[in-house]
């Protein structure tokens, strides 16, 4: 018997699968074949707890990171700590390369093998609440139309944030200055040319 005929014979002997419907009753909330006039509210389960993401092993406090996105892309910064939201607290320091205290998502950084000592740098009081923006006064009606053409109001940095910046910068800069050429490394921008691989 040819091989093709054997396969056909085995297929013919195989058990046929048929679909069987248990009931023809309409589904709950549907009257006849039409949907109800009002939306049926479906009960949803409990809201899942969203835990902060785990930080990569290569990112520890004191690691020099390279920012990949945003206003300061290409700048080298020092990781100070992980915040409760899962974001990283970083600083340039501001006096060296102009990057202030910022929150950064770990997806948008490259961790380097360079480490900076954080001796004396106190960031325990800095948290996500410090970075919240103040609610803007929204005007309605005719006032909103006149305000639309006006120049946008500049953002104002809070005094507590300025104080935290100067305190962190002073200690961080002192630690960077102890290591030869580290200040110049932090000030240099990270770039890639065509021949870099």
C-alpha positions as CSV (number, residue, x, y, z in Angstrom):
1,X,0.0,0.0,0.0
2,X,1.3,3.4,-0.9
3,X,2.3,5.7,1.9
4,X,-0.3,8.4,0.8
5,X,-3.1,5.9,0.9
6,X,-2.1,4.8,4.4
7,X,-2.2,8.3,5.7
8,X,-5.7,8.9,4.1
9,X,-6.9,5.6,5.7
10,X,-5.7,6.7,9.2
11,X,-7.4,10.1,8.8
12,X,-10.6,8.4,7.8
13,X,-10.5,6.2,11.0
14,X,-9.7,9.2,13.3
15,X,-12.6,10.2,15.6
16,X,-14.6,13.1,14.3
17,X,-15.0,16.2,16.6
18,X,-18.5,17.7,16.6
19,X,-19.5,20.9,18.5
20,X,-22.3,20.4,21.0
21,X,-24.1,23.4,22.5
22,X,-25.3,22.9,26.1
23,X,-28.1,25.5,26.1
24,X,-29.8,28.0,23.8
25,X,-30.9,30.2,26.7
26,X,-30.0,33.9,26.2
27,X,-27.0,35.2,28.2
28,X,-27.6,37.2,31.4
29,X,-28.6,40.8,30.9
30,X,-29.7,40.2,27.3
31,X,-33.5,40.2,26.6
32,X,-34.2,38.0,23.6
33,X,-31.8,38.8,20.8
34,X,-31.4,42.5,21.7
35,X,-29.1,44.1,24.1
36,X,-30.6,46.0,27.1
37,X,-31.3,49.7,26.9
38,X,-29.1,50.4,29.9
39,X,-25.6,49.2,30.3
40,X,-25.3,46.3,32.6
41,X,-22.7,47.0,35.3
42,X,-20.3,44.1,35.6
43,X,-18.7,43.5,38.9
44,X,-14.9,43.8,38.7
45,X,-12.5,42.0,41.0
46,X,-10.3,43.7,43.5
47,X,-7.8,46.3,42.1
48,X,-4.3,44.7,41.8
49,X,-1.6,46.0,44.1
50,X,1.0,47.7,41.9
51,X,4.4,47.2,43.5
52,X,7.3,49.4,42.5
53,X,9.6,47.8,39.8
54,X,12.8,46.0,40.8
55,X,15.9,48.1,40.1
56,X,18.6,46.5,37.9
57,X,21.5,44.9,39.7
58,X,24.0,47.2,38.0
59,X,22.3,50.3,39.5
60,X,23.2,50.9,43.1
61,X,23.6,54.2,45.0
62,X,26.8,55.8,43.8
63,X,26.8,54.4,40.3
64,X,27.5,56.9,37.5
65,X,24.6,56.7,35.0
66,X,24.2,58.1,31.4
67,X,20.8,59.6,30.7
68,X,19.3,58.5,27.4
69,X,16.2,60.7,27.1
70,X,14.8,64.0,28.1
71,X,16.3,67.5,28.4
72,X,19.6,66.2,29.8
73,X,20.2,63.2,27.5
74,X,23.9,62.3,27.1
75,X,24.8,63.7,30.6
76,X,26.4,61.6,33.2
77,X,24.8,61.7,36.6
78,X,25.2,60.0,40.0
79,X,22.5,57.7,41.3
80,X,21.6,58.7,44.9
81,X,18.8,56.2,45.8
82,X,15.7,54.4,44.6
83,X,12.5,56.2,45.5
84,X,9.2,54.5,46.6
85,X,7.7,55.1,43.2
86,X,10.4,52.9,41.6
87,X,12.1,55.9,40.0
88,X,15.8,56.7,40.6
89,X,16.9,59.9,42.3
90,X,19.9,61.3,40.4
91,X,22.0,64.5,40.5
92,X,24.7,65.8,38.1
93,X,25.9,67.4,40.4
94,X,24.4,70.7,39.3
95,X,27.6,72.6,39.8
96,X,29.6,70.3,37.5
97,X,27.2,69.5,34.5
98,X,24.0,71.4,35.2
99,X,21.8,68.4,36.0
100,X,19.7,69.1,39.2
101,X,18.1,66.6,41.5
102,X,15.8,64.7,39.3
103,X,13.7,61.5,39.2
104,X,14.6,59.2,36.3
105,X,13.1,56.0,35.1
106,X,15.7,53.2,35.0
107,X,14.6,52.3,31.4
108,X,16.2,55.6,30.2
109,X,19.7,55.2,31.7
110,X,22.8,53.2,31.0
111,X,24.7,52.1,34.1
112,X,28.5,52.5,34.0
113,X,31.1,50.7,36.0
114,X,32.2,54.0,37.6
115,X,31.2,54.5,41.2
116,X,31.2,57.7,43.3
117,X,31.5,57.7,47.0
118,X,28.4,59.0,48.8
119,X,30.1,59.7,52.1
120,X,28.3,62.5,53.9
121,X,25.5,62.8,51.3
122,X,22.2,62.7,53.1
123,X,19.1,62.1,50.9
124,X,16.8,60.6,53.5
125,X,14.5,63.6,53.5
126,X,14.1,63.6,49.7
127,X,11.1,61.7,48.4
128,X,8.5,61.7,45.6
129,X,6.4,64.4,47.4
130,X,9.2,66.9,47.0
131,X,8.9,66.7,43.2
132,X,5.1,67.3,43.0
133,X,4.0,70.4,41.1
134,X,1.7,72.9,42.6
135,X,-1.8,72.9,41.2
136,X,-2.3,75.7,38.7
137,X,-5.3,78.0,39.0
138,X,-7.6,77.2,36.0
139,X,-9.6,80.1,34.8
140,X,-12.9,79.5,32.9
141,X,-14.9,81.5,30.4
142,X,-13.6,84.8,28.9
143,X,-10.6,85.0,31.3
144,X,-9.3,81.7,29.9
145,X,-9.4,83.1,26.3
146,X,-7.4,86.2,27.3
147,X,-4.9,84.0,29.2
148,X,-4.4,81.6,26.3
149,X,-2.5,84.2,24.2
150,X,-0.3,85.3,27.1
151,X,3.2,84.0,27.8
152,X,3.3,80.9,29.9
153,X,4.3,81.3,33.6
154,X,7.8,80.1,34.4
155,X,8.1,77.2,36.8
156,X,9.3,78.2,40.3
157,X,11.6,75.9,42.2
158,X,10.6,75.6,45.9
159,X,13.1,76.9,48.5
160,X,13.3,73.4,50.2
161,X,14.3,71.9,46.8
162,X,17.0,74.5,46.4
163,X,18.3,73.9,49.9
164,X,18.4,70.1,49.3
165,X,20.2,70.7,46.0
166,X,23.0,72.8,47.5
167,X,23.4,70.4,50.5
168,X,23.7,67.3,48.2
169,X,25.9,69.1,45.7
170,X,28.4,70.3,48.3
171,X,29.1,66.8,49.6
172,X,28.9,65.1,46.2
173,X,31.3,67.6,44.6
174,X,33.8,67.2,47.5
175,X,33.7,63.4,46.9
176,X,34.2,63.7,43.2
177,X,37.1,66.1,43.6
178,X,39.0,63.5,45.6
179,X,39.2,61.2,42.6
180,X,41.6,62.4,39.8
181,X,39.8,63.3,36.5
182,X,36.4,62.2,37.7
183,X,35.1,65.8,37.6
184,X,36.1,66.1,33.9
185,X,34.5,62.7,33.2
186,X,31.2,63.8,34.8
187,X,31.2,67.1,32.9
188,X,31.8,65.4,29.5
189,X,28.8,64.5,27.4
190,X,28.3,60.9,26.3
191,X,28.2,60.6,22.5
192,X,28.5,57.9,19.8
193,X,30.0,58.4,16.4
194,X,29.5,56.3,13.2
195,X,32.6,54.2,13.9
196,X,31.7,53.4,17.5
197,X,30.4,49.9,18.0
